[in-house]
Amino acid sequence: MLTRQHLAFTNFQYPLSAPELDTSKLYAWRVTAKNNLLPIGNSEVWSFRVRKVQPDTVLGVSTGYFNKLQREEDAAFTICTGVLRFEYTNDLNSPTVNLRLFDISSAGRKQILLDSASQRVRMGQNFVQVDLRETSGMVKKHIYLLEVENARREKGYLKFEYRE
């Protein structure tokens, strides 16, 4: 068990001198708030596992910038030249996210059906590529909205202009 007291910051780096974390074990932590050394409250208990090092989620060799999804529909914009690239952080450790694509160039939202409405993801940071070149309904110079929804129904958005 590792315990630290009187921390002056809101983060704590696991010490190199401590035993190595094991990928087969479940670890837990919580914070106890104190006032003049008297406990006044505890956080809920959080748990985590350390995962084995795995290959990146980037498929194939490609160039291009990976845009970070935003919680608001109008917060992120990019230009897509066939392959849409975005960064998704999976903090739920669910194996997939749902993708929806909408053409928002005219009044209303016309949904564009993707070849796959779900995308496999890993825990942590994911770099996802969606090839739109063969997707029916894509129109050059139209504006689209990508919606990514996790298992908790939280959504991330990326708006883009499609070019060939």
Short mmCIF file of N, CA and C in Angstrom, two decimals:
data_model
loop_
_atom_site.label_atom_id
_atom_site.label_comp_id
_atom_site.label_asym_id
_atom_site.label_seq_id
_atom_site.Cartn_x
_atom_site.Cartn_y
_atom_site.Cartn_z
N MET A 1 0.85 -1.17 0.00
CA MET A 1 0.00 0.00 0.00
C MET A 1 0.90 1.24 0.00
N LEU A 2 0.54 2.20 -0.82
CA LEU A 2 1.28 3.46 -0.90
C LEU A 2 0.38 4.57 -0.37
N THR A 3 0.86 5.34 0.58
CA THR A 3 0.10 6.44 1.16
C THR A 3 0.97 7.69 1.15
N ARG A 4 0.37 8.80 0.77
CA ARG A 4 1.07 10.10 0.81
C ARG A 4 0.17 11.09 1.53
N GLN A 5 0.78 11.91 2.38
CA GLN A 5 0.04 12.91 3.14
C GLN A 5 0.60 14.30 2.86
N HIS A 6 -0.20 15.30 3.15
CA HIS A 6 0.20 16.71 3.05
C HIS A 6 0.65 17.08 1.64
N LEU A 7 -0.08 16.64 0.65
CA LEU A 7 0.25 17.00 -0.73
C LEU A 7 -0.14 18.44 -0.98
N ALA A 8 0.74 19.18 -1.60
CA ALA A 8 0.48 20.60 -1.86
C ALA A 8 -0.17 20.82 -3.23
N PHE A 9 -0.20 19.77 -4.08
CA PHE A 9 -0.73 19.91 -5.43
C PHE A 9 -1.88 18.93 -5.64
N THR A 10 -2.64 19.15 -6.71
CA THR A 10 -3.79 18.29 -6.99
C THR A 10 -3.42 17.09 -7.84
N ASN A 11 -2.15 16.90 -8.12
CA ASN A 11 -1.74 15.69 -8.84
C ASN A 11 -0.59 15.02 -8.09
N PHE A 12 -0.41 13.75 -8.40
CA PHE A 12 0.63 12.98 -7.72
C PHE A 12 1.23 12.01 -8.72
N GLN A 13 2.52 12.07 -8.91
CA GLN A 13 3.21 11.16 -9.82
C GLN A 13 3.70 9.95 -9.02
N TYR A 14 3.36 8.77 -9.54
CA TYR A 14 3.77 7.54 -8.87
C TYR A 14 5.30 7.49 -8.83
N PRO A 15 5.88 7.29 -7.65
CA PRO A 15 7.34 7.36 -7.53
C PRO A 15 8.05 6.19 -8.22
N LEU A 16 9.19 6.48 -8.82
CA LEU A 16 9.99 5.45 -9.46
C LEU A 16 10.52 4.45 -8.43
N SER A 17 10.68 4.88 -7.20
CA SER A 17 11.20 4.00 -6.15
C SER A 17 10.15 3.02 -5.62
N ALA A 18 8.87 3.23 -5.96
CA ALA A 18 7.80 2.34 -5.51
C ALA A 18 7.78 1.08 -6.38
N PRO A 19 7.17 0.01 -5.88
CA PRO A 19 7.09 -1.22 -6.68
C PRO A 19 6.37 -0.98 -8.01
N GLU A 20 6.81 -1.72 -9.04
CA GLU A 20 6.21 -1.59 -10.37
C GLU A 20 4.75 -2.05 -10.33
N LEU A 21 3.88 -1.33 -11.05
CA LEU A 21 2.47 -1.71 -11.10
C LEU A 21 2.32 -2.94 -11.99
N ASP A 22 1.45 -3.85 -11.57
CA ASP A 22 1.25 -5.14 -12.24
C ASP A 22 0.00 -5.08 -13.11
N THR A 23 0.09 -5.53 -14.36
CA THR A 23 -1.05 -5.48 -15.29
C THR A 23 -2.17 -6.44 -14.90
N SER A 24 -1.92 -7.39 -14.02
CA SER A 24 -2.96 -8.35 -13.64
C SER A 24 -3.73 -7.92 -12.39
N LYS A 25 -3.37 -6.79 -11.79
CA LYS A 25 -4.01 -6.36 -10.54
C LYS A 25 -4.92 -5.16 -10.77
N LEU A 26 -5.90 -5.04 -9.90
CA LEU A 26 -6.79 -3.88 -9.87
C LEU A 26 -6.32 -2.98 -8.73
N TYR A 27 -6.11 -1.69 -9.04
CA TYR A 27 -5.65 -0.73 -8.05
C TYR A 27 -6.77 0.26 -7.74
N ALA A 28 -6.74 0.82 -6.54
CA ALA A 28 -7.77 1.78 -6.13
C ALA A 28 -7.11 2.95 -5.41
N TRP A 29 -7.80 4.11 -5.45
CA TRP A 29 -7.30 5.29 -4.74
C TRP A 29 -8.49 6.15 -4.33
N ARG A 30 -8.24 6.96 -3.32
CA ARG A 30 -9.23 7.96 -2.89
C ARG A 30 -8.48 9.09 -2.20
N VAL A 31 -9.16 10.19 -2.04
CA VAL A 31 -8.58 11.37 -1.41
C VAL A 31 -9.34 11.65 -0.11
N THR A 32 -8.60 11.94 0.93
CA THR A 32 -9.20 12.36 2.20
C THR A 32 -8.85 13.83 2.41
N ALA A 33 -9.87 14.66 2.51
CA ALA A 33 -9.66 16.09 2.76
C ALA A 33 -9.56 16.31 4.27
N LYS A 34 -8.61 17.16 4.64
CA LYS A 34 -8.41 17.44 6.06
C LYS A 34 -8.38 18.95 6.30
N ASN A 35 -8.77 19.32 7.51
CA ASN A 35 -8.70 20.70 7.97
C ASN A 35 -7.94 20.67 9.30
N ASN A 36 -6.74 21.26 9.30
CA ASN A 36 -5.89 21.21 10.51
C ASN A 36 -5.69 19.77 10.99
N LEU A 37 -5.39 18.89 10.07
CA LEU A 37 -5.10 17.48 10.32
C LEU A 37 -6.32 16.66 10.72
N LEU A 38 -7.53 17.25 10.75
CA LEU A 38 -8.74 16.50 11.08
C LEU A 38 -9.47 16.15 9.78
N PRO A 39 -9.76 14.86 9.54
CA PRO A 39 -10.48 14.47 8.33
C PRO A 39 -11.87 15.11 8.27
N ILE A 40 -12.20 15.69 7.13
CA ILE A 40 -13.52 16.31 6.96
C ILE A 40 -14.32 15.68 5.82
N GLY A 41 -13.69 14.82 5.03
CA GLY A 41 -14.43 14.17 3.96
C GLY A 41 -13.53 13.29 3.12
N ASN A 42 -14.15 12.30 2.47
CA ASN A 42 -13.45 11.39 1.57
C ASN A 42 -14.07 11.44 0.19
N SER A 43 -13.24 11.30 -0.81
CA SER A 43 -13.77 11.16 -2.17
C SER A 43 -14.30 9.74 -2.32
N GLU A 44 -15.00 9.50 -3.42
CA GLU A 44 -15.36 8.11 -3.70
C GLU A 44 -14.10 7.35 -4.07
N VAL A 45 -14.15 6.06 -4.02
CA VAL A 45 -13.00 5.23 -4.36
C VAL A 45 -12.97 5.04 -5.87
N TRP A 46 -11.82 5.33 -6.46
CA TRP A 46 -11.62 5.17 -7.91
C TRP A 46 -10.69 4.00 -8.13
N SER A 47 -10.90 3.27 -9.20
CA SER A 47 -10.03 2.12 -9.47
C SER A 47 -9.50 2.19 -10.90
N PHE A 48 -8.42 1.48 -11.12
CA PHE A 48 -7.82 1.43 -12.45
C PHE A 48 -6.98 0.18 -12.59
N ARG A 49 -6.70 -0.18 -13.81
CA ARG A 49 -5.78 -1.25 -14.15
C ARG A 49 -4.71 -0.66 -15.06
N VAL A 50 -3.54 -1.21 -14.99
CA VAL A 50 -2.46 -0.82 -15.89
C VAL A 50 -2.53 -1.79 -17.06
N ARG A 51 -2.56 -1.26 -18.27
CA ARG A 51 -2.66 -2.15 -19.42
C ARG A 51 -1.28 -2.39 -20.03
N LYS A 52 -1.18 -3.52 -20.70
CA LYS A 52 0.07 -3.86 -21.37
C LYS A 52 0.27 -2.93 -22.55
N VAL A 53 1.51 -2.68 -22.90
CA VAL A 53 1.82 -1.83 -24.05
C VAL A 53 1.33 -2.53 -25.30
N GLN A 54 0.55 -1.79 -26.12
CA GLN A 54 0.00 -2.33 -27.35
C GLN A 54 0.34 -1.40 -28.49
N PRO A 55 0.21 -1.90 -29.74
CA PRO A 55 0.48 -1.02 -30.87
C PRO A 55 -0.50 0.14 -30.93
N ASP A 56 -0.10 1.21 -31.60
CA ASP A 56 -0.98 2.37 -31.76
C ASP A 56 -2.24 1.97 -32.50
N THR A 57 -3.29 2.80 -32.35
CA THR A 57 -4.54 2.54 -33.04
C THR A 57 -4.56 3.12 -34.45
N VAL A 58 -3.49 3.77 -34.86
CA VAL A 58 -3.43 4.31 -36.22
C VAL A 58 -3.27 3.15 -37.18
N LEU A 59 -4.15 3.06 -38.15
CA LEU A 59 -4.09 1.98 -39.13
C LEU A 59 -3.35 2.45 -40.36
N GLY A 60 -2.30 1.76 -40.71
CA GLY A 60 -1.57 2.10 -41.93
C GLY A 60 -0.73 3.35 -41.77
N VAL A 61 0.07 3.61 -42.77
CA VAL A 61 0.93 4.80 -42.76
C VAL A 61 0.21 5.89 -43.53
N SER A 62 0.01 7.01 -42.90
CA SER A 62 -0.67 8.11 -43.57
C SER A 62 -0.15 9.42 -43.00
N THR A 63 -0.47 10.46 -43.70
CA THR A 63 -0.10 11.79 -43.22
C THR A 63 -1.38 12.57 -42.95
N GLY A 64 -1.27 13.54 -42.13
CA GLY A 64 -2.43 14.38 -41.85
C GLY A 64 -2.57 14.63 -40.37
N TYR A 65 -3.31 15.64 -40.06
CA TYR A 65 -3.52 16.09 -38.70
C TYR A 65 -4.75 15.38 -38.13
N PHE A 66 -4.68 14.98 -36.87
CA PHE A 66 -5.81 14.38 -36.18
C PHE A 66 -6.46 15.45 -35.32
N ASN A 67 -7.70 15.81 -35.65
CA ASN A 67 -8.43 16.85 -34.94
C ASN A 67 -9.05 16.30 -33.67
N LYS A 68 -9.01 17.11 -32.63
CA LYS A 68 -9.59 16.70 -31.35
C LYS A 68 -11.08 16.99 -31.38
N LEU A 69 -11.87 16.01 -30.95
CA LEU A 69 -13.31 16.21 -30.87
C LEU A 69 -13.64 17.22 -29.78
N GLN A 70 -14.74 17.93 -29.95
CA GLN A 70 -15.17 18.92 -28.97
C GLN A 70 -16.58 18.57 -28.49
N ARG A 71 -16.95 19.05 -27.32
CA ARG A 71 -18.28 18.76 -26.76
C ARG A 71 -19.37 19.61 -27.41
N GLU A 72 -18.99 20.75 -27.98
CA GLU A 72 -19.96 21.62 -28.64
C GLU A 72 -19.88 21.43 -30.15
N GLU A 73 -21.01 21.50 -30.82
CA GLU A 73 -21.05 21.25 -32.26
C GLU A 73 -20.23 22.26 -33.07
N ASP A 74 -20.12 23.49 -32.62
CA ASP A 74 -19.44 24.52 -33.40
C ASP A 74 -18.01 24.78 -32.95
N ALA A 75 -17.45 23.94 -32.10
CA ALA A 75 -16.15 24.24 -31.50
C ALA A 75 -14.95 23.83 -32.35
N ALA A 76 -15.11 22.88 -33.28
CA ALA A 76 -13.97 22.40 -34.07
C ALA A 76 -14.35 22.35 -35.55
N PHE A 77 -13.42 22.77 -36.41
CA PHE A 77 -13.67 22.75 -37.85
C PHE A 77 -12.38 22.40 -38.57
N THR A 78 -12.50 21.59 -39.61
CA THR A 78 -11.34 21.22 -40.40
C THR A 78 -11.77 21.00 -41.85
N ILE A 79 -10.82 20.74 -42.70
CA ILE A 79 -11.09 20.38 -44.10
C ILE A 79 -10.66 18.94 -44.28
N CYS A 80 -11.52 18.16 -44.90
CA CYS A 80 -11.26 16.73 -45.12
C CYS A 80 -11.07 16.50 -46.61
N THR A 81 -9.97 15.88 -46.96
CA THR A 81 -9.69 15.58 -48.37
C THR A 81 -9.85 14.08 -48.65
N GLY A 82 -10.86 13.47 -48.07
CA GLY A 82 -11.15 12.06 -48.33
C GLY A 82 -11.09 11.20 -47.09
N VAL A 83 -10.07 11.36 -46.26
CA VAL A 83 -9.94 10.58 -45.03
C VAL A 83 -10.05 11.54 -43.85
N LEU A 84 -11.08 11.33 -43.05
CA LEU A 84 -11.30 12.17 -41.87
C LEU A 84 -10.52 11.57 -40.71
N ARG A 85 -9.69 12.38 -40.08
CA ARG A 85 -8.85 11.93 -38.96
C ARG A 85 -9.24 12.71 -37.71
N PHE A 86 -9.46 11.96 -36.63
CA PHE A 86 -9.77 12.63 -35.37
C PHE A 86 -9.18 11.85 -34.20
N GLU A 87 -8.97 12.60 -33.13
CA GLU A 87 -8.45 12.03 -31.88
C GLU A 87 -9.61 11.84 -30.92
N TYR A 88 -9.68 10.65 -30.34
CA TYR A 88 -10.74 10.35 -29.38
C TYR A 88 -10.10 9.77 -28.13
N THR A 89 -10.45 10.31 -26.97
CA THR A 89 -9.95 9.79 -25.70
C THR A 89 -11.03 8.94 -25.07
N ASN A 90 -10.73 7.66 -24.92
CA ASN A 90 -11.67 6.69 -24.36
C ASN A 90 -11.38 6.52 -22.88
N ASP A 91 -12.11 7.22 -22.04
CA ASP A 91 -11.89 7.11 -20.60
C ASP A 91 -12.86 6.13 -19.94
N LEU A 92 -13.76 5.53 -20.72
CA LEU A 92 -14.72 4.56 -20.18
C LEU A 92 -14.25 3.12 -20.36
N ASN A 93 -13.26 2.92 -21.19
CA ASN A 93 -12.77 1.59 -21.55
C ASN A 93 -13.85 0.75 -22.22
N SER A 94 -14.75 1.38 -22.96
CA SER A 94 -15.72 0.62 -23.76
C SER A 94 -15.04 0.29 -25.10
N PRO A 95 -15.38 -0.84 -25.70
CA PRO A 95 -14.65 -1.30 -26.89
C PRO A 95 -15.01 -0.55 -28.18
N THR A 96 -16.15 0.13 -28.21
CA THR A 96 -16.56 0.83 -29.43
C THR A 96 -17.23 2.17 -29.11
N VAL A 97 -17.27 3.03 -30.13
CA VAL A 97 -18.06 4.25 -30.10
C VAL A 97 -18.93 4.25 -31.34
N ASN A 98 -20.05 4.96 -31.29
CA ASN A 98 -20.95 5.07 -32.43
C ASN A 98 -20.65 6.34 -33.20
N LEU A 99 -20.66 6.25 -34.53
CA LEU A 99 -20.40 7.38 -35.41
C LEU A 99 -21.67 7.71 -36.19
N ARG A 100 -21.96 9.00 -36.30
CA ARG A 100 -23.04 9.49 -37.16
C ARG A 100 -22.50 10.68 -37.94
N LEU A 101 -22.91 10.76 -39.17
CA LEU A 101 -22.44 11.83 -40.04
C LEU A 101 -23.65 12.53 -40.64
N PHE A 102 -23.63 13.87 -40.59
CA PHE A 102 -24.73 14.68 -41.10
C PHE A 102 -24.22 15.71 -42.09
N ASP A 103 -24.95 15.88 -43.19
CA ASP A 103 -24.69 16.97 -44.14
C ASP A 103 -25.47 18.17 -43.62
N ILE A 104 -24.77 19.23 -43.24
CA ILE A 104 -25.44 20.40 -42.66
C ILE A 104 -25.32 21.62 -43.56
N SER A 105 -25.08 21.38 -44.86
CA SER A 105 -24.93 22.49 -45.80
C SER A 105 -26.24 23.19 -46.11
N SER A 106 -27.35 22.49 -45.99
CA SER A 106 -28.64 23.10 -46.26
C SER A 106 -29.50 23.01 -45.00
N ALA A 107 -30.70 23.53 -45.07
CA ALA A 107 -31.59 23.51 -43.92
C ALA A 107 -31.86 22.06 -43.50
N GLY A 108 -31.85 21.83 -42.21
CA GLY A 108 -32.04 20.47 -41.72
C GLY A 108 -30.74 19.70 -41.74
N ARG A 109 -30.80 18.53 -41.18
CA ARG A 109 -29.61 17.67 -41.13
C ARG A 109 -29.92 16.40 -41.89
N LYS A 110 -29.22 16.20 -42.99
CA LYS A 110 -29.39 14.97 -43.75
C LYS A 110 -28.33 13.99 -43.28
N GLN A 111 -28.78 12.86 -42.72
CA GLN A 111 -27.81 11.88 -42.24
C GLN A 111 -27.21 11.12 -43.41
N ILE A 112 -25.90 10.97 -43.38
CA ILE A 112 -25.15 10.20 -44.37
C ILE A 112 -24.82 8.86 -43.73
N LEU A 113 -25.20 7.77 -44.39
CA LEU A 113 -24.93 6.45 -43.83
C LEU A 113 -23.48 6.06 -44.10
N LEU A 114 -22.79 5.72 -43.02
CA LEU A 114 -21.40 5.30 -43.11
C LEU A 114 -21.33 3.79 -43.32
N ASP A 115 -20.23 3.32 -43.88
CA ASP A 115 -20.03 1.87 -44.06
C ASP A 115 -20.09 1.16 -42.71
N SER A 116 -19.56 1.80 -41.69
CA SER A 116 -19.60 1.23 -40.34
C SER A 116 -20.04 2.32 -39.38
N ALA A 117 -21.13 2.06 -38.66
CA ALA A 117 -21.65 3.06 -37.73
C ALA A 117 -20.95 2.99 -36.38
N SER A 118 -20.06 2.01 -36.20
CA SER A 118 -19.31 1.94 -34.95
C SER A 118 -17.82 1.84 -35.26
N GLN A 119 -17.03 2.25 -34.30
CA GLN A 119 -15.57 2.26 -34.45
C GLN A 119 -14.96 1.61 -33.23
N ARG A 120 -14.07 0.65 -33.44
CA ARG A 120 -13.37 0.02 -32.32
C ARG A 120 -12.36 1.03 -31.74
N VAL A 121 -12.32 1.10 -30.41
CA VAL A 121 -11.39 1.98 -29.73
C VAL A 121 -10.78 1.24 -28.56
N ARG A 122 -9.66 1.73 -28.10
CA ARG A 122 -8.98 1.19 -26.92
C ARG A 122 -9.05 2.22 -25.81
N MET A 123 -8.75 1.78 -24.63
CA MET A 123 -8.70 2.68 -23.48
C MET A 123 -7.63 3.76 -23.73
N GLY A 124 -7.94 4.99 -23.40
CA GLY A 124 -6.97 6.07 -23.55
C GLY A 124 -7.11 6.77 -24.89
N GLN A 125 -6.00 7.27 -25.38
CA GLN A 125 -5.97 8.09 -26.58
C GLN A 125 -6.03 7.20 -27.83
N ASN A 126 -6.93 7.56 -28.76
CA ASN A 126 -7.11 6.84 -30.01
C ASN A 126 -6.98 7.83 -31.16
N PHE A 127 -6.32 7.40 -32.22
CA PHE A 127 -6.23 8.19 -33.44
C PHE A 127 -7.01 7.43 -34.50
N VAL A 128 -8.17 7.99 -34.88
CA VAL A 128 -9.12 7.27 -35.73
C VAL A 128 -9.14 7.89 -37.11
N GLN A 129 -9.20 7.02 -38.12
CA GLN A 129 -9.31 7.46 -39.51
C GLN A 129 -10.57 6.86 -40.11
N VAL A 130 -11.37 7.69 -40.76
CA VAL A 130 -12.58 7.23 -41.43
C VAL A 130 -12.44 7.62 -42.90
N ASP A 131 -12.38 6.62 -43.77
CA ASP A 131 -12.23 6.87 -45.20
C ASP A 131 -13.61 7.17 -45.78
N LEU A 132 -13.80 8.40 -46.26
CA LEU A 132 -15.09 8.84 -46.79
C LEU A 132 -15.13 8.84 -48.31
N ARG A 133 -14.04 8.45 -48.96
CA ARG A 133 -13.95 8.55 -50.42
C ARG A 133 -14.98 7.68 -51.15
N GLU A 134 -15.38 6.56 -50.57
CA GLU A 134 -16.36 5.67 -51.20
C GLU A 134 -17.74 5.77 -50.55
N THR A 135 -17.92 6.73 -49.66
CA THR A 135 -19.20 6.87 -48.95
C THR A 135 -20.21 7.57 -49.84
N SER A 136 -21.33 6.93 -50.05
CA SER A 136 -22.39 7.47 -50.89
C SER A 136 -23.00 8.70 -50.22
N GLY A 137 -23.22 9.75 -50.99
CA GLY A 137 -23.85 10.95 -50.47
C GLY A 137 -22.89 12.07 -50.14
N MET A 138 -21.59 11.83 -50.21
CA MET A 138 -20.61 12.89 -49.93
C MET A 138 -20.55 13.82 -51.13
N VAL A 139 -20.64 15.12 -50.87
CA VAL A 139 -20.65 16.13 -51.93
C VAL A 139 -19.51 17.10 -51.69
N LYS A 140 -18.73 17.33 -52.73
CA LYS A 140 -17.59 18.24 -52.64
C LYS A 140 -18.05 19.64 -52.21
N LYS A 141 -17.32 20.22 -51.27
CA LYS A 141 -17.54 21.56 -50.72
C LYS A 141 -18.78 21.68 -49.84
N HIS A 142 -19.37 20.56 -49.44
CA HIS A 142 -20.45 20.60 -48.46
C HIS A 142 -19.84 20.56 -47.06
N ILE A 143 -20.60 21.06 -46.09
CA ILE A 143 -20.17 21.06 -44.70
C ILE A 143 -20.87 19.89 -43.99
N TYR A 144 -20.09 19.13 -43.23
CA TYR A 144 -20.59 17.95 -42.53
C TYR A 144 -20.30 18.05 -41.04
N LEU A 145 -21.08 17.31 -40.27
CA LEU A 145 -20.88 17.23 -38.83
C LEU A 145 -20.74 15.76 -38.45
N LEU A 146 -19.60 15.42 -37.87
CA LEU A 146 -19.38 14.08 -37.34
C LEU A 146 -19.76 14.10 -35.86
N GLU A 147 -20.55 13.11 -35.47
CA GLU A 147 -20.94 12.96 -34.07
C GLU A 147 -20.42 11.60 -33.58
N VAL A 148 -19.68 11.62 -32.50
CA VAL A 148 -19.12 10.41 -31.90
C VAL A 148 -19.75 10.26 -30.52
N GLU A 149 -20.40 9.11 -30.28
CA GLU A 149 -21.11 8.90 -29.03
C GLU A 149 -20.56 7.68 -28.31
N ASN A 150 -20.26 7.84 -27.02
CA ASN A 150 -19.74 6.72 -26.24
C ASN A 150 -20.89 5.98 -25.54
N ALA A 151 -20.55 4.96 -24.76
CA ALA A 151 -21.54 4.13 -24.08
C ALA A 151 -22.35 4.90 -23.04
N ARG A 152 -21.81 6.01 -22.55
CA ARG A 152 -22.50 6.84 -21.57
C ARG A 152 -23.36 7.91 -22.25
N ARG A 153 -23.45 7.82 -23.57
CA ARG A 153 -24.20 8.76 -24.42
C ARG A 153 -23.61 10.17 -24.42
N GLU A 154 -22.33 10.28 -24.06
CA GLU A 154 -21.62 11.55 -24.18
C GLU A 154 -21.19 11.69 -25.63
N LYS A 155 -21.29 12.90 -26.15
CA LYS A 155 -21.02 13.11 -27.56
C LYS A 155 -19.85 14.07 -27.77
N GLY A 156 -19.09 13.79 -28.82
CA GLY A 156 -18.03 14.67 -29.29
C GLY A 156 -18.32 15.00 -30.74
N TYR A 157 -17.92 16.18 -31.17
CA TYR A 157 -18.27 16.65 -32.51
C TYR A 157 -17.04 17.16 -33.26
N LEU A 158 -17.14 17.04 -34.58
CA LEU A 158 -16.15 17.64 -35.46
C LEU A 158 -16.87 18.05 -36.74
N LYS A 159 -16.78 19.33 -37.06
CA LYS A 159 -17.39 19.87 -38.27
C LYS A 159 -16.30 19.97 -39.32
N PHE A 160 -16.63 19.63 -40.58
CA PHE A 160 -15.60 19.68 -41.63
C PHE A 160 -16.22 19.96 -42.99
N GLU A 161 -15.39 20.51 -43.85
CA GLU A 161 -15.75 20.68 -45.26
C GLU A 161 -15.12 19.54 -46.03
N TYR A 162 -15.92 18.90 -46.90
CA TYR A 162 -15.43 17.75 -47.66
C TYR A 162 -14.89 18.23 -49.01
N ARG A 163 -13.66 17.83 -49.29
CA ARG A 163 -13.05 18.11 -50.60
C ARG A 163 -12.43 16.83 -51.10
N GLU A 164 -12.32 16.70 -52.40
CA GLU A 164 -11.71 15.49 -52.99
C GLU A 164 -10.27 15.72 -53.34
#
